Amino acid sequence: MKRRILSGLLLAVLAAAILLFPLGGDYRSPLMWVRYDRHPQKPVDVFLVGATADWGDDGTFQTSCWKKTDRYFQSSLLAMQEGLYSESCNVFAPYYRQACLSVYYLPDPDRGPYLAAAYRDVDAAFQWYLDHASGGRPFILAGYSQGADLALRLLENHFDDPALQSRLVAAYLIGWRVTEEDLSEFPHLRMAEGPADTGVIVSFNSEAPGVTGSIIVPEGGYTYGINPLNWTTDGTPADKSENPGSVTLHMDGRADGDQVGLMGCAQDPVRGTMIVSDVSTEDYPPSQPLFVEGCYHDYELHFYYRSVQQNVRDRVAAYLSQ
């Protein structure tokens, strides 16, 4: 009887552990990839890490790689990003055990295990891509929001290797902060300084005037970045006339409803964020209380879509011309 009770307790603990930290997958399987270009035609790839696709409203903190709903939302959110890169690059993007948005409501120390599980999957997928899929081609590393955070960790942990660094066209880390601590601890990281330098990090985060802190860039913090319209880092404002097109993004990957000159932006010298003053916070409200009013995190890709899409073309062309 005691043995049966212990066995039952063990199974219950194991079931709870799997629920809290779902099992990862094997990236040798095509089922573990949202996008995997098996017949690459372009000379450059993009390894693309998807954004947070589950709010965790049901009390969960970690997605699985196998549940139908998890896979649907991961695939759909990734479709909204890939159009920035797919014209110029072969696309490789893994499913992974994402931290749900609910994780970001936790205190910093409590987020660690969930983000660590997410990073283990992304790291394993990236290693598989390098060893079995990249064919030695140059590549872009890209991610948005949580995907940018995890892609930054890949840069920190792997790109002190000169051979790997030499293959990096650029890293587009949109919607996450790059701090002084990051650059000091990992001196091989380099921020973009112009529209076509290569081997660099392209990053930006947008806010309305008057925002002093958010989950993306906490109060008192500073994030390094580049203006996604005029591609400067000296604070030169970009007028809305310099914006070639903001779009509406759909979960099937369509980008339409182009609005030329919707908004401009200027880099805040104190926070490093891009200050957007041509639109109303009422028209672009936060999707969750986690994002304070005036934090335009939800709209980063929409606002600058055509400009970033062209910049990907420009950096790929600059790399290939070297």
GROMACS .gro file of C-alpha atoms in nm:
model
  322
    1MET     CA    1   0.000   0.000   0.000
    2LYS     CA    2   0.282   0.241   0.095
    3ARG     CA    3   0.456   0.168  -0.236
    4ARG     CA    4   0.136   0.249  -0.430
    5ILE     CA    5   0.093   0.576  -0.241
    6LEU     CA    6   0.455   0.675  -0.310
    7SER     CA    7   0.417   0.583  -0.676
    8GLY     CA    8   0.101   0.791  -0.696
    9LEU     CA    9   0.272   1.087  -0.534
   10LEU     CA   10   0.568   1.052  -0.771
   11LEU     CA   11   0.338   1.050  -1.075
   12ALA     CA   12   0.151   1.353  -0.942
   13VAL     CA   13   0.477   1.544  -0.892
   14LEU     CA   14   0.596   1.444  -1.239
   15ALA     CA   15   0.266   1.554  -1.395
   16ALA     CA   16   0.286   1.889  -1.215
   17ALA     CA   17   0.646   1.938  -1.330
   18ILE     CA   18   0.551   1.869  -1.692
   19LEU     CA   19   0.258   2.110  -1.663
   20LEU     CA   20   0.480   2.387  -1.525
   21PHE     CA   21   0.777   2.312  -1.751
   22PRO     CA   22   0.656   2.130  -2.065
   23LEU     CA   23   0.901   1.900  -2.237
   24GLY     CA   24   1.103   2.042  -2.522
   25GLY     CA   25   1.141   1.888  -2.863
   26ASP     CA   26   1.409   1.751  -3.092
   27TYR     CA   27   1.503   1.994  -3.368
   28ARG     CA   28   1.597   1.711  -3.599
   29SER     CA   29   1.221   1.678  -3.648
   30PRO     CA   30   1.056   1.903  -3.909
   31LEU     CA   31   0.760   1.924  -3.670
   32MET     CA   32   0.970   2.146  -3.442
   33TRP     CA   33   1.002   2.422  -3.699
   34VAL     CA   34   0.747   2.690  -3.779
   35ARG     CA   35   0.950   2.771  -4.092
   36TYR     CA   36   1.231   2.561  -4.237
   37ASP     CA   37   1.332   2.642  -4.593
   38ARG     CA   38   1.441   2.305  -4.731
   39HIS     CA   39   1.529   2.444  -5.074
   40PRO     CA   40   1.702   2.775  -5.001
   41GLN     CA   41   1.728   2.992  -5.311
   42LYS     CA   42   1.861   3.310  -5.156
   43PRO     CA   43   2.224   3.368  -5.053
   44VAL     CA   44   2.128   3.484  -4.700
   45ASP     CA   45   1.914   3.323  -4.426
   46VAL     CA   46   1.724   3.463  -4.132
   47PHE     CA   47   1.706   3.272  -3.803
   48LEU     CA   48   1.388   3.418  -3.660
   49VAL     CA   49   1.274   3.386  -3.298
   50GLY     CA   50   0.901   3.442  -3.251
   51ALA     CA   51   0.733   3.681  -3.008
   52THR     CA   52   0.528   3.595  -2.698
   53ALA     CA   53   0.215   3.422  -2.823
   54ASP     CA   54   0.032   3.326  -2.499
   55TRP     CA   55  -0.084   3.571  -2.234
   56GLY     CA   56  -0.110   3.299  -1.969
   57ASP     CA   57  -0.465   3.399  -1.880
   58ASP     CA   58  -0.540   3.040  -1.777
   59GLY     CA   59  -0.273   3.049  -1.505
   60THR     CA   60   0.006   2.890  -1.709
   61PHE     CA   61   0.357   3.034  -1.735
   62GLN     CA   62   0.511   2.824  -2.013
   63THR     CA   63   0.380   2.717  -2.350
   64SER     CA   64   0.443   2.375  -2.496
   65CYS     CA   65   0.582   2.294  -2.838
   66TRP     CA   66   0.301   2.050  -2.912
   67LYS     CA   67  -0.039   2.183  -2.808
   68LYS     CA   68  -0.243   2.279  -3.113
   69THR     CA   69  -0.335   2.623  -2.977
   70ASP     CA   70   0.025   2.701  -2.876
   71ARG     CA   71   0.152   2.607  -3.219
   72TYR     CA   72  -0.120   2.806  -3.394
   73PHE     CA   73  -0.047   3.128  -3.207
   74GLN     CA   74   0.331   3.089  -3.232
   75SER     CA   75   0.299   3.037  -3.607
   76SER     CA   76   0.058   3.328  -3.649
   77LEU     CA   77   0.266   3.577  -3.451
   78LEU     CA   78   0.573   3.472  -3.644
   79ALA     CA   79   0.391   3.528  -3.973
   80MET     CA   80   0.344   3.890  -3.872
   81GLN     CA   81   0.723   3.933  -3.851
   82GLU     CA   82   0.863   3.723  -4.130
   83GLY     CA   83   0.756   3.954  -4.412
   84LEU     CA   84   1.026   4.196  -4.298
   85TYR     CA   85   1.289   3.938  -4.392
   86SER     CA   86   1.143   3.679  -4.629
   87GLU     CA   87   1.191   3.887  -4.945
   88SER     CA   88   1.566   3.892  -4.879
   89CYS     CA   89   1.625   3.572  -4.682
   90ASN     CA   90   1.548   3.203  -4.650
   91VAL     CA   91   1.349   3.168  -4.327
   92PHE     CA   92   1.429   2.934  -4.036
   93ALA     CA   93   1.213   2.970  -3.724
   94PRO     CA   94   1.165   2.716  -3.443
   95TYR     CA   95   0.877   2.638  -3.217
   96TYR     CA   96   0.995   2.674  -2.858
   97ARG     CA   97   0.865   2.665  -2.502
   98GLN     CA   98   0.787   3.033  -2.469
   99ALA     CA   99   0.748   3.214  -2.141
  100CYS     CA  100   0.387   3.333  -2.131
  101LEU     CA  101   0.316   3.702  -2.082
  102SER     CA  102   0.212   3.611  -1.727
  103VAL     CA  103   0.582   3.550  -1.651
  104TYR     CA  104   0.656   3.920  -1.700
  105TYR     CA  105   0.415   4.007  -1.420
  106LEU     CA  106   0.638   3.809  -1.182
  107PRO     CA  107   0.930   3.963  -0.991
  108ASP     CA  108   1.256   3.949  -1.187
  109PRO     CA  109   1.408   3.652  -0.996
  110ASP     CA  110   1.095   3.441  -1.046
  111ARG     CA  111   1.102   3.481  -1.425
  112GLY     CA  112   1.436   3.303  -1.457
  113PRO     CA  113   1.331   2.936  -1.487
  114TYR     CA  114   1.070   3.005  -1.756
  115LEU     CA  115   1.299   3.222  -1.967
  116ALA     CA  116   1.582   2.971  -1.917
  117ALA     CA  117   1.363   2.692  -2.060
  118ALA     CA  118   1.271   2.913  -2.356
  119TYR     CA  119   1.637   2.994  -2.419
  120ARG     CA  120   1.744   2.628  -2.401
  121ASP     CA  121   1.506   2.550  -2.687
  122VAL     CA  122   1.612   2.848  -2.898
  123ASP     CA  123   1.978   2.769  -2.838
  124ALA     CA  124   1.927   2.404  -2.939
  125ALA     CA  125   1.741   2.510  -3.254
  126PHE     CA  126   2.013   2.760  -3.344
  127GLN     CA  127   2.283   2.496  -3.303
  128TRP     CA  128   2.086   2.260  -3.527
  129TYR     CA  129   2.047   2.534  -3.786
  130LEU     CA  130   2.421   2.609  -3.783
  131ASP     CA  131   2.526   2.243  -3.801
  132HIS     CA  132   2.269   2.106  -4.044
  133ALA     CA  133   2.077   2.376  -4.231
  134SER     CA  134   2.284   2.691  -4.282
  135GLY     CA  135   2.525   2.550  -4.540
  136GLY     CA  136   2.780   2.813  -4.436
  137ARG     CA  137   2.557   3.094  -4.566
  138PRO     CA  138   2.554   3.438  -4.401
  139PHE     CA  139   2.244   3.506  -4.195
  140ILE     CA  140   2.036   3.760  -4.011
  141LEU     CA  141   1.945   3.690  -3.648
  142ALA     CA  142   1.606   3.840  -3.569
  143GLY     CA  143   1.347   3.852  -3.295
  144TYR     CA  144   1.075   4.073  -3.157
  145SER     CA  145   0.984   4.120  -2.789
  146GLN     CA  146   1.066   3.792  -2.605
  147GLY     CA  147   1.222   3.673  -2.930
  148ALA     CA  148   1.458   3.972  -2.926
  149ASP     CA  149   1.555   3.900  -2.565
  150LEU     CA  150   1.640   3.538  -2.652
  151ALA     CA  151   1.823   3.634  -2.973
  152LEU     CA  152   2.031   3.880  -2.769
  153ARG     CA  153   2.129   3.591  -2.542
  154LEU     CA  154   2.240   3.394  -2.849
  155LEU     CA  155   2.461   3.687  -2.950
  156GLU     CA  156   2.608   3.714  -2.603
  157ASN     CA  157   2.683   3.344  -2.568
  158HIS     CA  158   2.805   3.249  -2.916
  159PHE     CA  159   2.922   3.546  -3.120
  160ASP     CA  160   3.259   3.603  -2.958
  161ASP     CA  161   3.363   3.345  -3.221
  162PRO     CA  162   3.511   3.551  -3.510
  163ALA     CA  163   3.410   3.290  -3.768
  164LEU     CA  164   3.045   3.307  -3.660
  165GLN     CA  165   3.055   3.684  -3.625
  166SER     CA  166   3.182   3.713  -3.982
  167ARG     CA  167   2.864   3.545  -4.110
  168LEU     CA  168   2.628   3.781  -3.927
  169VAL     CA  169   2.466   4.029  -4.165
  170ALA     CA  170   2.291   4.198  -3.872
  171ALA     CA  171   2.081   4.118  -3.565
  172TYR     CA  172   1.738   4.283  -3.564
  173LEU     CA  173   1.639   4.288  -3.196
  174ILE     CA  174   1.317   4.489  -3.199
  175GLY     CA  175   1.108   4.559  -2.891
  176TRP     CA  176   1.364   4.471  -2.625
  177ARG     CA  177   1.636   4.667  -2.445
  178VAL     CA  178   2.011   4.652  -2.503
  179THR     CA  179   2.183   4.800  -2.199
  180GLU     CA  180   2.522   4.933  -2.097
  181GLU     CA  181   2.565   4.617  -1.889
  182ASP     CA  182   2.510   4.401  -2.199
  183LEU     CA  183   2.771   4.590  -2.399
  184SER     CA  184   3.023   4.598  -2.113
  185GLU     CA  185   2.994   4.230  -2.025
  186PHE     CA  186   2.998   4.119  -2.390
  187PRO     CA  187   3.237   4.351  -2.575
  188HIS     CA  188   3.190   4.163  -2.903
  189LEU     CA  189   2.840   4.317  -2.929
  190ARG     CA  190   2.826   4.618  -3.160
  191MET     CA  191   2.532   4.851  -3.211
  192ALA     CA  192   2.433   4.975  -3.557
  193GLU     CA  193   2.550   5.329  -3.629
  194GLY     CA  194   2.414   5.377  -3.981
  195PRO     CA  195   2.179   5.238  -4.245
  196ALA     CA  196   2.407   4.970  -4.390
  197ASP     CA  197   2.677   4.865  -4.143
  198THR     CA  198   2.692   4.488  -4.091
  199GLY     CA  199   2.761   4.250  -3.805
  200VAL     CA  200   2.570   4.489  -3.579
  201ILE     CA  201   2.259   4.504  -3.360
  202VAL     CA  202   1.960   4.696  -3.492
  203SER     CA  203   1.728   4.775  -3.201
  204PHE     CA  204   1.462   5.029  -3.106
  205ASN     CA  205   1.176   5.077  -2.860
  206SER     CA  206   0.901   5.337  -2.901
  207GLU     CA  207   0.715   5.553  -2.649
  208ALA     CA  208   0.492   5.858  -2.633
  209PRO     CA  209   0.636   6.177  -2.484
  210GLY     CA  210   0.634   6.173  -2.106
  211VAL     CA  211   0.675   5.799  -2.046
  212THR     CA  212   0.934   5.750  -1.771
  213GLY     CA  213   0.937   5.371  -1.736
  214SER     CA  214   0.792   5.047  -1.873
  215ILE     CA  215   0.846   4.671  -1.860
  216ILE     CA  216   1.063   4.711  -2.171
  217VAL     CA  217   1.282   4.997  -2.043
  218PRO     CA  218   1.240   5.039  -1.667
  219GLU     CA  219   1.247   5.382  -1.506
  220GLY     CA  220   1.604   5.506  -1.476
  221GLY     CA  221   1.719   5.267  -1.748
  222TYR     CA  222   1.870   5.334  -2.090
  223THR     CA  223   1.850   5.126  -2.405
  224TYR     CA  224   2.086   5.156  -2.698
  225GLY     CA  225   1.922   5.179  -3.036
  226ILE     CA  226   1.900   5.339  -3.377
  227ASN     CA  227   1.628   5.554  -3.531
  228PRO     CA  228   1.434   5.320  -3.763
  229LEU     CA  229   1.344   5.598  -4.007
  230ASN     CA  230   1.661   5.801  -4.065
  231TRP     CA  231   1.903   5.536  -3.932
  232THR     CA  232   2.098   5.773  -3.710
  233THR     CA  233   2.207   5.742  -3.347
  234ASP     CA  234   2.282   6.109  -3.270
  235GLY     CA  235   1.927   6.208  -3.180
  236THR     CA  236   1.846   6.367  -3.517
  237PRO     CA  237   1.464   6.364  -3.538
  238ALA     CA  238   1.301   6.183  -3.828
  239ASP     CA  239   1.002   6.376  -3.961
  240LYS     CA  240   0.690   6.180  -4.046
  241SER     CA  241   0.754   6.260  -4.412
  242GLU     CA  242   1.054   6.024  -4.387
  243ASN     CA  243   0.832   5.727  -4.298
  244PRO     CA  244   0.778   5.523  -4.618
  245GLY     CA  245   0.490   5.323  -4.476
  246SER     CA  246   0.318   5.205  -4.159
  247VAL     CA  247   0.097   4.901  -4.210
  248THR     CA  248  -0.173   4.684  -4.061
  249LEU     CA  249  -0.036   4.337  -3.985
  250HIS     CA  250  -0.254   4.026  -3.998
  251MET     CA  251  -0.200   3.686  -3.840
  252ASP     CA  252  -0.188   3.523  -4.182
  253GLY     CA  253   0.122   3.729  -4.264
  254ARG     CA  254  -0.042   4.002  -4.476
  255ALA     CA  255   0.085   4.358  -4.437
  256ASP     CA  256  -0.154   4.609  -4.591
  257GLY     CA  257  -0.331   4.940  -4.538
  258ASP     CA  258  -0.009   5.134  -4.597
  259GLN     CA  259  -0.004   5.482  -4.448
  260VAL     CA  260   0.289   5.688  -4.576
  261GLY     CA  261   0.404   5.953  -4.331
  262LEU     CA  262   0.190   5.837  -4.037
  263MET     CA  263   0.449   5.929  -3.776
  264GLY     CA  264   0.811   6.023  -3.723
  265CYS     CA  265   1.030   5.964  -3.420
  266ALA     CA  266   1.329   6.100  -3.232
  267GLN     CA  267   1.565   5.922  -2.995
  268ASP     CA  268   1.531   6.029  -2.632
  269PRO     CA  269   1.877   6.126  -2.498
  270VAL     CA  270   1.782   6.014  -2.145
  271ARG     CA  271   1.613   5.678  -2.207
  272GLY     CA  272   1.738   5.590  -2.556
  273THR     CA  273   1.383   5.513  -2.665
  274MET     CA  274   1.219   5.646  -2.981
  275ILE     CA  275   0.972   5.923  -2.895
  276VAL     CA  276   0.668   5.921  -3.122
  277SER     CA  277   0.462   6.240  -3.106
  278ASP     CA  278   0.250   6.230  -3.424
  279VAL     CA  279  -0.005   5.975  -3.304
  280SER     CA  280  -0.245   5.961  -3.011
  281THR     CA  281  -0.212   5.718  -2.722
  282GLU     CA  282  -0.591   5.676  -2.744
  283ASP     CA  283  -0.556   5.540  -3.096
  284TYR     CA  284  -0.272   5.307  -2.996
  285PRO     CA  285  -0.356   5.180  -2.647
  286PRO     CA  286  -0.159   4.905  -2.470
  287SER     CA  287  -0.297   4.554  -2.508
  288GLN     CA  288  -0.221   4.465  -2.146
  289PRO     CA  289  -0.176   4.651  -1.814
  290LEU     CA  290   0.186   4.531  -1.829
  291PHE     CA  291   0.248   4.794  -2.095
  292VAL     CA  292   0.182   5.141  -1.955
  293GLU     CA  293  -0.012   5.398  -2.154
  294GLY     CA  294   0.220   5.547  -2.413
  295CYS     CA  295   0.438   5.237  -2.440
  296TYR     CA  296   0.408   5.153  -2.809
  297HIS     CA  297   0.557   4.806  -2.778
  298ASP     CA  298   0.254   4.648  -2.946
  299TYR     CA  299   0.299   4.869  -3.253
  300GLU     CA  300   0.676   4.861  -3.318
  301LEU     CA  301   0.651   4.651  -3.632
  302HIS     CA  302   0.341   4.831  -3.762
  303PHE     CA  303   0.488   5.181  -3.729
  304TYR     CA  304   0.813   5.124  -3.917
  305TYR     CA  305   0.737   4.821  -4.132
  306ARG     CA  306   0.833   4.949  -4.478
  307SER     CA  307   1.140   5.129  -4.346
  308VAL     CA  308   1.272   4.818  -4.170
  309GLN     CA  309   1.187   4.598  -4.468
  310GLN     CA  310   1.396   4.826  -4.693
  311ASN     CA  311   1.676   4.836  -4.438
  312VAL     CA  312   1.696   4.456  -4.441
  313ARG     CA  313   1.743   4.475  -4.819
  314ASP     CA  314   2.011   4.742  -4.778
  315ARG     CA  315   2.212   4.554  -4.515
  316VAL     CA  316   2.193   4.229  -4.711
  317ALA     CA  317   2.316   4.412  -5.024
  318ALA     CA  318   2.594   4.580  -4.826
  319TYR     CA  319   2.707   4.249  -4.680
  320LEU     CA  320   2.706   4.071  -5.016
  321SER     CA  321   2.899   4.354  -5.180
  322GLN     CA  322   3.189   4.326  -4.935
   0.00000   0.00000   0.00000
